């Protein structure tokens, strides 16, 4: 179970699975601006914002694929396949879908062992709500995933992280009119620590919000 404030982080699961995203979360400070939130979730800040480059942790290393087996001397090389050109350029995707899979890290406080959002975290959620309801994000969907530290049992931590993810989604829907069908939620408990070497650290208590695209 978590103690004190929950460090909230706003993973793109593969299909229905809740696997870690290949794109690490961009950690933001305790009081990010709407421009910083836009840059973290969409890859670029919106109109009227200065250029912002988000610093993301390096992705986890990927195991090298085994070398291909040597081709048989008697097997002929495959012939090239001609692909016909498409009739004209493809349409531009919505702005919100250009960087689907990006995620950002926010500090969101909850009462101890509770899904009640602390008042000092509502300002951050208000900026997130403003970004989600902006015209350039109108087609985007988001996944909100709760995480805890490793204090307490797995079942209790997963239930608590689910309730906190639901609380964030409910706040965005009720206070900012973000359609609930644009928000997906899940609770991971302590199964995906941000700091695996220190699983009880406060930094592991977070809520991740991911751009799922349009």
Coordinates of N, CA and C in Angstrom, one line a residue:
X1 N 0.8 -1.2 0.0 CA 0.0 0.0 0.0 C 0.9 1.2 0.0
X2 N 0.4 2.3 -0.6 CA 1.3 3.5 -0.6 C 1.2 4.3 0.6
X3 N 2.2 5.2 0.9 CA 2.2 6.0 2.0 C 2.4 7.4 1.6
X4 N 1.6 8.4 2.1 CA 1.8 9.8 1.8 C 1.3 10.1 0.4
X5 N 2.0 11.0 -0.3 CA 1.6 11.5 -1.6 C 1.9 10.4 -2.6
X6 N 1.1 10.3 -3.7 CA 1.3 9.4 -4.8 C 2.0 10.3 -5.9
X7 N 3.2 9.9 -6.3 CA 3.8 10.6 -7.4 C 3.2 10.2 -8.7
X8 N 2.3 11.0 -9.3 CA 1.5 10.6 -10.4 C 2.2 10.8 -11.7
X9 N 2.1 9.9 -12.6 CA 2.7 10.0 -13.9 C 1.6 9.7 -14.9
X10 N 1.5 10.7 -15.8 CA 0.5 10.6 -16.8 C 1.1 9.7 -18.0
X11 N 1.5 3.7 -20.7 CA 2.3 2.7 -21.3 C 1.4 2.2 -22.4
X12 N 1.7 2.2 -23.2 CA 0.8 1.8 -24.3 C 0.8 0.3 -24.4
X13 N -0.3 -0.3 -23.9 CA -0.3 -1.8 -23.9 C -0.4 -2.3 -25.4
X14 N 0.1 -3.5 -25.6 CA 0.0 -4.1 -26.9 C -1.3 -4.9 -26.9
X15 N -2.3 -4.4 -27.7 CA -3.6 -5.0 -27.7 C -4.3 -4.8 -26.4
X16 N -4.8 -5.9 -25.8 CA -5.4 -5.8 -24.5 C -4.5 -5.9 -23.4
X17 N -3.2 -6.4 -23.7 CA -2.2 -6.6 -22.6 C -1.7 -5.2 -22.1
X18 N -1.2 -5.2 -20.9 CA -0.7 -3.9 -20.3 C 0.8 -4.0 -20.2
X19 N 1.4 -4.2 -21.4 CA 2.9 -4.2 -21.4 C 3.5 -2.8 -21.4
X20 N 4.7 -2.7 -21.0 CA 5.4 -1.4 -21.0 C 5.5 -0.8 -22.4
X21 N 5.4 0.5 -22.5 CA 5.6 1.1 -23.8 C 7.1 1.2 -24.1
X22 N 7.4 1.1 -25.4 CA 8.8 1.3 -25.8 C 9.2 2.7 -25.7
X23 N 8.3 3.7 -25.6 CA 8.6 5.1 -25.4 C 8.5 5.4 -23.9
X24 N 9.7 5.8 -23.3 CA 9.6 6.1 -21.9 C 8.8 7.3 -21.6
X25 N 8.3 7.5 -20.4 CA 7.6 8.6 -20.0 C 8.5 9.8 -19.9
X26 N 8.0 11.0 -20.3 CA 8.8 12.2 -20.1 C 8.4 12.8 -18.8
X27 N 9.4 12.8 -17.8 CA 9.1 13.3 -16.5 C 9.0 14.8 -16.5
X28 N 7.8 15.3 -15.9 CA 7.6 16.7 -15.8 C 7.7 17.1 -14.4
X29 N 7.9 18.4 -14.2 CA 8.0 18.9 -12.8 C 6.7 19.0 -12.1
X30 N 6.7 19.5 -10.9 CA 5.4 19.6 -10.1 C 4.4 20.5 -10.6
X31 N 4.8 21.5 -11.5 CA 3.8 22.5 -11.9 C 4.0 22.7 -13.5
X32 N 3.7 21.7 -14.3 CA 4.0 21.9 -15.7 C 2.9 22.8 -16.4
X33 N 3.3 23.5 -17.4 CA 2.4 24.3 -18.2 C 1.7 23.5 -19.2
X34 N 0.6 24.1 -19.8 CA -0.1 23.4 -20.8 C 0.8 23.1 -22.0
X35 N 1.7 24.0 -22.3 CA 2.6 23.8 -23.4 C 3.5 22.6 -23.2
X36 N 4.0 22.4 -22.0 CA 4.8 21.3 -21.6 C 4.0 20.0 -21.7
X37 N 2.8 20.0 -21.3 CA 1.9 18.8 -21.3 C 1.7 18.4 -22.8
X38 N 1.4 19.4 -23.6 CA 1.2 19.1 -25.1 C 2.4 18.5 -25.7
X39 N 3.6 19.1 -25.4 CA 4.8 18.6 -25.9 C 5.1 17.1 -25.5
X40 N 4.8 16.8 -24.2 CA 5.0 15.5 -23.7 C 4.1 14.5 -24.3
X41 N 2.8 14.8 -24.5 CA 1.8 13.8 -25.0 C 1.7 13.8 -26.5
X42 N 2.0 14.9 -27.2 CA 1.9 14.9 -28.6 C 3.2 15.1 -29.4
X43 N 4.3 15.3 -28.7 CA 5.5 15.5 -29.4 C 5.9 16.9 -29.8
X44 N 4.9 17.8 -29.7 CA 5.1 19.2 -30.0 C 4.1 20.1 -29.3
X45 N 4.5 21.3 -28.9 CA 3.6 22.2 -28.2 C 2.6 22.8 -29.2
X46 N 1.5 23.3 -28.6 CA 0.5 23.8 -29.5 C 0.8 25.2 -30.0
X47 N -0.2 25.8 -30.7 CA 0.0 27.2 -31.2 C 0.2 28.2 -30.1
X48 N 1.1 29.1 -30.3 CA 1.4 30.1 -29.3 C 2.4 29.7 -28.3
X49 N 2.9 28.4 -28.3 CA 3.9 28.0 -27.3 C 5.3 28.1 -27.9
X50 N 6.3 28.3 -27.0 CA 7.7 28.2 -27.5 C 8.1 26.8 -27.8
X51 N 9.1 26.6 -28.7 CA 9.6 25.3 -28.9 C 10.0 24.6 -27.7
X52 N 9.5 23.4 -27.5 CA 9.9 22.6 -26.3 C 10.4 21.2 -26.7
X53 N 11.5 20.8 -26.2 CA 12.1 19.5 -26.4 C 12.0 18.7 -25.1
X54 N 11.2 17.6 -25.1 CA 11.1 16.8 -23.9 C 12.3 15.8 -23.8
X55 N 12.8 15.7 -22.6 CA 13.9 14.8 -22.3 C 13.3 13.5 -21.8
X56 N 13.4 12.4 -22.5 CA 12.9 11.2 -22.1 C 14.0 10.2 -21.7
X57 N 13.8 9.3 -20.7 CA 14.8 8.3 -20.4 C 15.0 7.4 -21.5
X58 N 16.2 6.8 -21.7 CA 16.4 5.9 -22.8 C 15.5 4.7 -22.6
X59 N 15.0 4.1 -23.8 CA 14.2 2.9 -23.7 C 15.0 1.7 -23.2
X60 N 14.3 0.7 -22.7 CA 15.1 -0.5 -22.2 C 15.7 -1.2 -23.4
X61 N 16.9 -1.8 -23.1 CA 17.6 -2.5 -24.2 C 16.8 -3.6 -24.8
X62 N 16.9 -3.8 -26.1 CA 16.2 -4.9 -26.8 C 17.2 -6.0 -27.1
X63 N 16.8 -7.2 -26.8 CA 17.7 -8.4 -27.0 C 17.9 -8.5 -28.5
X64 N 19.2 -8.8 -28.9 CA 19.5 -8.9 -30.3 C 18.9 -10.2 -30.9
X65 N 18.5 -10.1 -32.1 CA 17.9 -11.2 -32.8 C 19.0 -12.2 -33.2
X66 N 18.8 -13.5 -33.2 CA 19.8 -14.4 -33.6 C 20.1 -14.2 -35.1
X67 N 21.4 -14.4 -35.5 CA 21.7 -14.3 -36.9 C 21.0 -15.3 -37.8
X68 N 20.6 -14.8 -39.0 CA 19.9 -15.8 -39.9 C 20.7 -16.9 -40.3
X69 N 20.0 -18.1 -40.5 CA 20.8 -19.3 -40.9 C 21.3 -19.1 -42.3
X70 N 22.5 -19.6 -42.6 CA 23.0 -19.4 -44.0 C 22.1 -20.1 -45.0
X71 N 22.0 -19.4 -46.1 CA 21.1 -19.9 -47.2 C 21.8 -21.1 -47.9
X72 N 20.9 -22.0 -48.3 CA 21.4 -23.2 -49.0 C 22.0 -22.8 -50.3
X73 N 23.1 -23.4 -50.7 CA 23.7 -23.1 -52.0 C 22.8 -23.4 -53.2
X74 N 21.9 -24.4 -53.0 CA 21.1 -24.8 -54.1 C 19.8 -24.0 -54.2
X75 N 19.5 -23.2 -53.1 CA 18.2 -22.4 -53.2 C 18.4 -21.1 -53.9
X76 N 17.6 -20.9 -54.9 CA 17.7 -19.6 -55.7 C 17.3 -18.4 -54.8
X77 N 17.9 -17.3 -55.1 CA 17.5 -16.1 -54.4 C 16.1 -15.6 -54.8
X78 N 15.3 -15.2 -53.8 CA 13.9 -14.8 -54.2 C 13.9 -13.6 -55.1
X79 N 13.0 -13.6 -56.0 CA 12.9 -12.5 -57.0 C 12.3 -11.3 -56.3
X80 N 12.7 -10.1 -56.7 CA 12.1 -8.9 -56.1 C 10.6 -8.8 -56.5
X81 N 9.8 -8.2 -55.6 CA 8.4 -8.0 -55.8 C 8.1 -6.6 -56.1
X82 N 7.4 -6.3 -57.2 CA 7.1 -5.0 -57.6 C 5.8 -4.6 -56.8
X83 N 5.8 -3.4 -56.2 CA 4.7 -2.9 -55.5 C 4.2 -1.7 -56.2
X84 N 2.9 -1.7 -56.7 CA 2.4 -0.6 -57.4 C 2.3 0.6 -56.5
X85 N 2.5 1.8 -57.1 CA 2.4 3.1 -56.4 C 1.0 3.4 -56.0
X86 N 0.8 4.0 -54.9 CA -0.6 4.4 -54.5 C -1.0 5.6 -55.3
X87 N -2.3 5.7 -55.6 CA -2.8 6.9 -56.4 C -2.8 8.2 -55.6
X88 N -1.7 8.9 -55.5 CA -1.6 10.1 -54.8 C -1.1 9.9 -53.4
X89 N -0.7 11.0 -52.7 CA -0.2 10.9 -51.3 C -1.3 10.5 -50.3
X90 N -1.0 9.8 -49.2 CA -2.0 9.5 -48.2 C -2.4 10.7 -47.5
X91 N -3.6 10.7 -47.0 CA -4.1 11.9 -46.2 C -3.3 12.1 -45.0
X92 N -3.2 13.3 -44.5 CA -2.5 13.6 -43.3 C -3.3 13.1 -42.1
X93 N -2.6 12.4 -41.2 CA -3.3 12.0 -40.0 C -3.6 13.1 -39.1
X94 N -4.6 12.9 -38.1 CA -4.8 14.0 -37.2 C -3.6 14.3 -36.4
X95 N -3.5 15.6 -35.9 CA -2.3 16.0 -35.2 C -2.1 15.1 -33.9
X96 N -3.2 14.8 -33.3 CA -3.1 14.0 -32.0 C -2.7 12.6 -32.2
X97 N -2.8 12.1 -33.4 CA -2.4 10.7 -33.7 C -0.9 10.6 -34.2
X98 N -0.3 11.8 -34.5 CA 1.1 11.7 -35.0 C 2.1 11.0 -34.1
X99 N 1.9 11.2 -32.8 CA 2.8 10.7 -31.8 C 2.1 9.7 -30.9
X100 N 1.2 8.9 -31.4 CA 0.5 8.0 -30.5 C 1.6 7.1 -29.8
X101 N 1.4 6.8 -28.5 CA 2.3 6.0 -27.7 C 3.1 6.9 -26.8
X102 N 3.2 8.2 -27.0 CA 3.9 9.0 -26.1 C 3.2 9.1 -24.7
X103 N 4.0 9.1 -23.7 CA 3.4 9.2 -22.3 C 4.2 10.3 -21.5
X104 N 3.6 10.8 -20.6 CA 4.2 11.9 -19.7 C 4.0 11.5 -18.3
X105 N 4.9 12.0 -17.4 CA 4.9 11.7 -16.0 C 4.5 13.0 -15.2
X106 N 3.5 12.8 -14.4 CA 3.0 13.9 -13.6 C 3.0 13.5 -12.1
X107 N 3.1 14.5 -11.2 CA 3.0 14.2 -9.8 C 1.6 14.6 -9.3
X108 N 0.9 13.5 -9.0 CA -0.5 13.7 -8.5 C -0.6 13.1 -7.1
X109 N -1.1 13.9 -6.2 CA -1.2 13.4 -4.8 C -2.6 12.9 -4.5
X110 N -2.6 11.8 -3.7 CA -3.8 11.2 -3.2 C -3.7 11.0 -1.7
X111 N -4.8 11.0 -1.0 CA -4.8 10.7 0.4 C -4.3 9.3 0.6
X112 N -3.8 9.1 1.8 CA -3.2 7.8 2.2 C -4.2 6.7 2.0
X113 N -3.8 5.7 1.2 CA -4.6 4.5 1.0 C -5.9 4.8 0.5
X114 N -6.0 5.8 -0.4 CA -7.3 6.3 -0.9 C -7.2 6.8 -2.3
X115 N -8.3 6.9 -3.0 CA -8.4 7.4 -4.4 C -8.8 8.8 -4.4
X116 N -8.9 9.5 -3.3 CA -9.3 10.9 -3.2 C -8.1 11.8 -3.7
X117 N -8.3 12.5 -4.7 CA -7.3 13.4 -5.2 C -7.1 14.6 -4.3
X118 N -5.8 14.8 -3.9 CA -5.5 16.0 -3.1 C -5.8 17.3 -3.8
X119 N -6.3 18.3 -3.0 CA -6.6 19.6 -3.7 C -5.4 20.2 -4.4
X120 N -4.2 20.0 -3.9 CA -3.0 20.6 -4.5 C -2.6 20.0 -5.9
X121 N -3.3 18.9 -6.3 CA -3.0 18.3 -7.5 C -4.1 18.6 -8.6
X122 N -5.1 19.3 -8.2 CA -6.2 19.5 -9.1 C -5.8 20.5 -10.2
X123 N -4.9 21.4 -9.9 CA -4.4 22.4 -10.9 C -3.7 21.7 -12.1
X124 N -2.9 20.7 -11.8 CA -2.3 19.9 -12.8 C -3.3 19.2 -13.7
X125 N -4.3 18.6 -13.0 CA -5.3 17.9 -13.8 C -6.1 18.8 -14.6
X126 N -6.3 20.1 -14.1 CA -7.1 21.1 -14.9 C -6.3 21.4 -16.2
X127 N -5.0 21.5 -16.1 CA -4.2 21.8 -17.3 C -4.3 20.6 -18.3
X128 N -4.2 19.4 -17.7 CA -4.3 18.2 -18.6 C -5.7 18.2 -19.3
X129 N -6.7 18.5 -18.5 CA -8.1 18.5 -19.1 C -8.2 19.5 -20.2
X130 N -7.5 20.7 -20.0 CA -7.5 21.7 -21.1 C -6.8 21.2 -22.3
X131 N -5.7 20.5 -22.2 CA -5.0 20.0 -23.3 C -5.8 18.9 -24.0
X132 N -6.5 18.0 -23.3 CA -7.3 17.0 -23.9 C -8.5 17.5 -24.6
X133 N -9.0 18.7 -24.2 CA -10.2 19.2 -24.9 C -9.9 20.3 -25.9
X134 N -8.6 20.5 -26.2 CA -8.2 21.5 -27.2 C -8.6 20.9 -28.6
X135 N -8.8 21.8 -29.6 CA -9.2 21.3 -30.9 C -8.2 20.4 -31.5
X136 N -6.9 20.6 -31.3 CA -5.9 19.7 -31.9 C -5.9 18.4 -31.3
X137 N -6.5 18.2 -30.2 CA -6.5 16.8 -29.5 C -7.9 16.2 -29.5
X138 N -8.8 16.7 -30.3 CA -10.2 16.3 -30.2 C -10.4 14.8 -30.6
X139 N -9.5 14.3 -31.4 CA -9.7 12.9 -31.9 C -8.9 11.9 -31.1
X140 N -8.1 12.4 -30.1 CA -7.2 11.5 -29.4 C -7.9 10.8 -28.3
X141 N -7.5 9.5 -28.0 CA -7.9 8.8 -26.9 C -6.7 8.6 -26.0
X142 N -7.0 8.3 -24.7 CA -5.9 8.2 -23.7 C -6.1 7.0 -22.8
X143 N -5.0 6.4 -22.4 CA -5.1 5.4 -21.4 C -4.5 5.9 -20.1
X144 N -5.2 5.7 -19.0 CA -4.7 6.2 -17.7 C -4.4 4.9 -16.9
X145 N -3.2 4.7 -16.4 CA -2.7 3.5 -15.8 C -2.2 3.9 -14.4
X146 N -2.7 3.3 -13.3 CA -2.3 3.5 -12.0 C -1.1 2.6 -11.6
X147 N -0.2 3.1 -10.8 CA 0.9 2.3 -10.3 C 1.1 2.6 -8.8
X148 N 1.6 1.6 -8.1 CA 1.9 1.8 -6.7 C 3.4 1.4 -6.4
X149 N 3.9 1.6 -5.2 CA 5.2 1.1 -4.8 C 4.9 -0.4 -4.4
X150 N 6.0 -1.0 -3.9 CA 5.9 -2.4 -3.5 C 5.6 -2.7 -2.1
X151 N 5.1 -1.6 -1.4 CA 4.7 -1.8 0.0 C 3.2 -2.4 0.0
X152 N 3.0 -3.5 0.6 CA 1.7 -4.1 0.7 C 1.6 -5.3 -0.3
X153 N 0.4 -5.9 -0.3 CA 0.1 -7.1 -1.1 C -0.2 -6.7 -2.5
X154 N 0.0 -7.7 -3.4 CA -0.3 -7.4 -4.8 C -1.7 -7.1 -5.1
X155 N -2.7 -7.9 -4.6 CA -4.1 -7.7 -4.9 C -4.5 -6.3 -4.4
X156 N -4.1 -5.9 -3.2 CA -4.5 -4.6 -2.6 C -3.9 -3.5 -3.4
X157 N -2.7 -3.6 -3.9 CA -2.0 -2.5 -4.6 C -2.7 -2.4 -6.0
X158 N -3.0 -3.5 -6.6 CA -3.7 -3.4 -7.9 C -5.0 -2.8 -7.8
X159 N -5.8 -3.1 -6.8 CA -7.1 -2.5 -6.6 C -7.0 -1.0 -6.3
X160 N -6.0 -0.6 -5.5 CA -5.8 0.8 -5.2 C -5.4 1.6 -6.5
X161 N -4.5 1.0 -7.2 CA -4.0 1.7 -8.5 C -5.1 1.8 -9.5
X162 N -6.0 0.8 -9.5 CA -7.2 0.9 -10.4 C -8.1 2.0 -10.0
X163 N -8.4 2.1 -8.7 CA -9.3 3.2 -8.2 C -8.7 4.5 -8.5
X164 N -7.4 4.7 -8.3 CA -6.8 6.0 -8.6 C -6.8 6.4 -10.0
X165 N -6.6 5.4 -10.9 CA -6.7 5.7 -12.4 C -8.2 6.1 -12.7
X166 N -9.1 5.4 -12.1 CA -10.5 5.7 -12.4 C -10.9 7.1 -11.8
X167 N -10.3 7.5 -10.7 CA -10.5 8.8 -10.1 C -10.0 9.9 -11.0
X168 N -8.9 9.7 -11.6 CA -8.3 10.7 -12.5 C -9.2 10.8 -13.8
X169 N -9.6 9.7 -14.3 CA -10.5 9.7 -15.5 C -11.9 10.4 -15.1
X170 N -12.4 10.1 -14.0 CA -13.7 10.7 -13.6 C -13.5 12.2 -13.4
X171 N -12.4 12.6 -12.8 CA -12.2 14.1 -12.7 C -12.1 14.8 -14.0
X172 N -11.4 14.2 -15.0 CA -11.3 14.8 -16.3 C -12.6 14.9 -17.0
X173 N -13.4 13.8 -16.8 CA -14.7 13.8 -17.5 C -15.7 14.7 -16.8
X174 N -15.8 14.8 -15.5 CA -16.7 15.6 -14.8 C -16.4 17.0 -14.8
X175 N -15.1 17.4 -14.6 CA -14.7 18.8 -14.5 C -14.4 19.4 -15.8
X176 N -14.0 18.6 -16.8 CA -13.6 19.2 -18.1 C -14.4 18.7 -19.3
X177 N -15.3 17.8 -19.1 CA -16.1 17.4 -20.2 C -15.4 16.4 -21.2
X178 N -14.3 15.8 -20.8 CA -13.6 14.8 -21.6 C -14.5 13.6 -21.7
X179 N -14.9 13.3 -22.9 CA -15.8 12.1 -23.0 C -15.2 10.9 -22.4
X180 N -16.0 10.1 -21.7 CA -15.5 9.0 -21.0 C -15.0 7.9 -21.9
X181 N -15.6 7.8 -23.2 CA -15.2 6.8 -24.1 C -13.8 7.2 -24.7
X182 N -13.3 8.3 -24.4 CA -11.9 8.7 -24.9 C -10.9 8.3 -23.8
X183 N -11.3 7.8 -22.7 CA -10.4 7.5 -21.5 C -10.5 6.0 -21.2
X184 N -9.4 5.3 -21.2 CA -9.4 3.9 -20.8 C -8.5 3.9 -19.5
X185 N -8.9 3.0 -18.6 CA -8.1 3.0 -17.3 C -7.7 1.5 -17.0
X186 N -6.6 1.4 -16.2 CA -6.2 0.1 -15.7 C -5.3 0.4 -14.5
X187 N -5.2 -0.7 -13.6 CA -4.3 -0.6 -12.5 C -3.3 -1.7 -12.5
X188 N -2.0 -1.3 -12.4 CA -0.9 -2.3 -12.4 C -0.3 -2.6 -11.1
X189 N -0.7 -1.9 -10.0 CA -0.1 -2.1 -8.7 C 1.3 -1.8 -8.8
X190 N 2.1 -2.7 -8.2 CA 3.6 -2.6 -8.2 C 4.3 -3.4 -9.2
X191 N 3.6 -3.8 -10.2 CA 4.2 -4.8 -11.2 C 5.2 -4.1 -12.2
X192 N 5.1 -2.8 -12.4 CA 6.0 -2.1 -13.3 C 6.6 -1.0 -12.6
X193 N 7.6 -1.2 -11.7 CA 8.2 -0.1 -11.0 C 9.0 0.8 -11.9
X194 N 8.9 2.1 -11.7 CA 9.8 3.0 -12.4 C 11.2 2.8 -12.0
X195 N 11.5 2.5 -10.8 CA 12.8 2.3 -10.3 C 12.9 0.8 -9.8
X196 N 13.2 -0.1 -10.7 CA 13.2 -1.6 -10.2 C 14.1 -1.9 -9.1
X197 N 15.2 -1.2 -9.0 CA 16.2 -1.5 -7.9 C 15.7 -1.0 -6.5
X198 N 14.8 -0.1 -6.5 CA 14.2 0.4 -5.2 C 12.7 0.4 -5.4
X199 N 12.1 -0.8 -5.3 CA 10.6 -0.9 -5.6 C 9.7 -0.2 -4.6
X200 N 10.3 0.1 -3.4 CA 9.4 0.8 -2.4 C 9.6 2.3 -2.5
X201 N 10.3 2.8 -3.4 CA 10.5 4.3 -3.5 C 9.3 5.0 -3.9
X202 N 9.1 6.2 -3.5 CA 7.9 7.0 -3.8 C 7.8 7.3 -5.3
X203 N 8.9 7.3 -6.0 CA 8.8 7.6 -7.5 C 8.0 6.5 -8.2
X204 N 7.9 5.3 -7.6 CA 7.1 4.2 -8.2 C 5.6 4.4 -8.1
X205 N 5.2 5.3 -7.2 CA 3.8 5.6 -7.1 C 3.4 6.7 -8.1
X206 N 2.6 6.3 -9.1 CA 2.4 7.2 -10.2 C 1.1 6.8 -10.9
X207 N 0.7 7.7 -11.8 CA -0.4 7.4 -12.8 C 0.1 7.8 -14.1
X208 N 0.1 6.9 -15.1 CA 0.6 7.2 -16.4 C -0.5 7.5 -17.3
X209 N -0.4 8.5 -18.1 CA -1.4 8.9 -19.2 C -0.7 8.8 -20.5
X210 N -1.3 8.0 -21.4 CA -0.7 7.7 -22.7 C -1.6 8.2 -23.8
X211 N -1.0 8.8 -24.8 CA -1.7 9.1 -26.1 C -1.9 7.9 -26.9
X212 N -3.1 7.4 -27.1 CA -3.4 6.2 -27.9 C -3.7 6.6 -29.3
X213 N -3.7 7.9 -29.7 CA -4.0 8.2 -31.0 C -5.5 8.5 -31.3
X214 N -5.8 8.8 -32.5 CA -7.2 9.1 -32.8 C -8.0 7.9 -33.2

